[in-house]
Amino acid sequence: QVQLVESGGGLVQAGGSLRLSCAASGGTFSTYVMGWFRQAPGKEREFVAAVSWYGGTLYYEDSVKGRFTIFRDNAKNTVSLQMNSLKPEDTAVYYCAAKRGAYNAYPGTYNYWGQGTQVTVSS
């Protein structure tokens, strides 16, 4: 059983930056694909970014490419999401998730989830 705890959310003006972090415990972190998802009010949870178990392959949703960077530290059991040039449409609850096996952008394929952290971008 893997436990995931996110941190780093908050309120920021458009154009600003935030870094989200996710600390994992209770499992073999280095064997999981790690992903970030977000869910805005009234919308479905959507894929944002993911990183392979060894950190060498990165995946991004088109709207965040060039603005967000995902990275992991297997020695510290953490995965982070650096978010730059934030836009009001990035406002959502952001979730960290862990998945066994190969990368997939579909939320239903992820095995473990954090509780989420709120990101609010004001215009």
Tab-separated table of C-alpha atoms in Angstrom, residues 40-113:
chain	number	residue	atom	x	y	z
A	40	ALA	CA	-11.637	21.739	-11.719
A	41	PRO	CA	-15.162	22.246	-10.326
A	42	GLY	CA	-17.747	20.547	-12.496
A	43	LYS	CA	-15.137	18.881	-14.665
A	44	GLU	CA	-13.646	15.421	-14.895
A	45	ARG	CA	-10.233	14.649	-13.519
A	46	GLU	CA	-7.657	15.149	-16.253
A	47	PHE	CA	-4.081	14.151	-16.895
A	48	VAL	CA	-1.401	16.814	-16.458
A	49	ALA	CA	1.990	15.090	-16.480
A	50	ALA	CA	3.706	11.804	-15.725
A	51	VAL	CA	7.209	10.450	-15.319
A	52	SER	CA	8.530	6.949	-15.865
A	53	TRP	CA	9.829	4.912	-12.952
A	54	TYR	CA	13.436	5.782	-13.707
A	55	GLY	CA	12.711	9.442	-14.503
A	56	GLY	CA	13.969	9.312	-18.037
A	57	THR	CA	10.670	9.665	-19.899
A	58	LEU	CA	8.300	12.537	-19.324
A	59	TYR	CA	4.728	12.973	-20.528
A	60	TYR	CA	2.682	16.161	-20.631
A	61	GLU	CA	-0.805	17.235	-21.524
A	62	ASP	CA	-0.635	19.622	-24.466
A	63	SER	CA	-1.854	22.719	-22.625
A	64	VAL	CA	0.965	22.542	-20.046
A	65	LYS	CA	3.864	21.704	-22.346
A	66	GLY	CA	6.600	24.289	-22.022
A	67	ARG	CA	5.125	25.629	-18.776
A	68	PHE	CA	5.119	22.660	-16.394
A	69	THR	CA	7.970	20.307	-15.537
A	70	ILE	CA	7.622	17.011	-13.706
A	71	PHE	CA	10.573	15.395	-11.976
A	72	ARG	CA	11.149	12.698	-9.408
A	73	ASP	CA	13.771	11.843	-6.824
A	74	ASN	CA	13.737	8.114	-6.150
A	75	ALA	CA	16.232	8.502	-3.296
A	76	LYS	CA	13.775	10.767	-1.462
A	77	ASN	CA	10.549	9.115	-2.682
A	78	THR	CA	9.225	12.369	-4.056
A	79	VAL	CA	7.740	13.636	-7.288
A	80	SER	CA	7.309	17.320	-8.018
A	81	LEU	CA	5.552	19.520	-10.515
A	82	GLN	CA	7.084	22.889	-11.285
A	83	MET	CA	4.387	25.124	-12.742
A	84	ASN	CA	5.397	28.350	-14.479
A	85	SER	CA	3.431	30.940	-16.448
A	86	LEU	CA	0.281	29.922	-14.657
A	87	LYS	CA	-3.074	30.791	-16.173
A	88	PRO	CA	-6.519	31.102	-14.578
A	89	GLU	CA	-7.567	27.951	-16.431
A	90	ASP	CA	-4.942	26.029	-14.446
A	91	THR	CA	-7.080	26.515	-11.344
A	92	ALA	CA	-7.993	23.095	-9.950
A	93	VAL	CA	-7.304	20.569	-7.241
A	94	TYR	CA	-4.085	18.811	-8.184
A	95	TYR	CA	-3.567	15.149	-7.362
A	96	CYS	CA	-0.487	12.993	-7.260
A	97	ALA	CA	-0.954	9.377	-8.333
A	98	ALA	CA	1.086	6.185	-8.632
A	99	LYS	CA	0.686	3.459	-11.190
A	100	ARG	CA	2.111	-0.007	-11.614
A	101	GLY	CA	3.238	-1.040	-15.074
A	102	ALA	CA	3.479	1.138	-18.161
A	103	TYR	CA	2.565	4.771	-18.548
A	104	ASN	CA	-1.059	5.649	-19.177
A	105	ALA	CA	-2.834	9.005	-19.072
A	106	TYR	CA	-6.176	7.580	-18.003
A	107	PRO	CA	-6.860	8.247	-14.305
A	108	GLY	CA	-8.627	4.919	-13.847
A	109	THR	CA	-5.399	3.031	-14.424
A	110	TYR	CA	-3.629	4.582	-11.419
A	111	ASN	CA	-3.505	2.508	-8.257
A	112	TYR	CA	-2.867	5.087	-5.533
A	113	TRP	CA	-3.905	8.708	-5.048
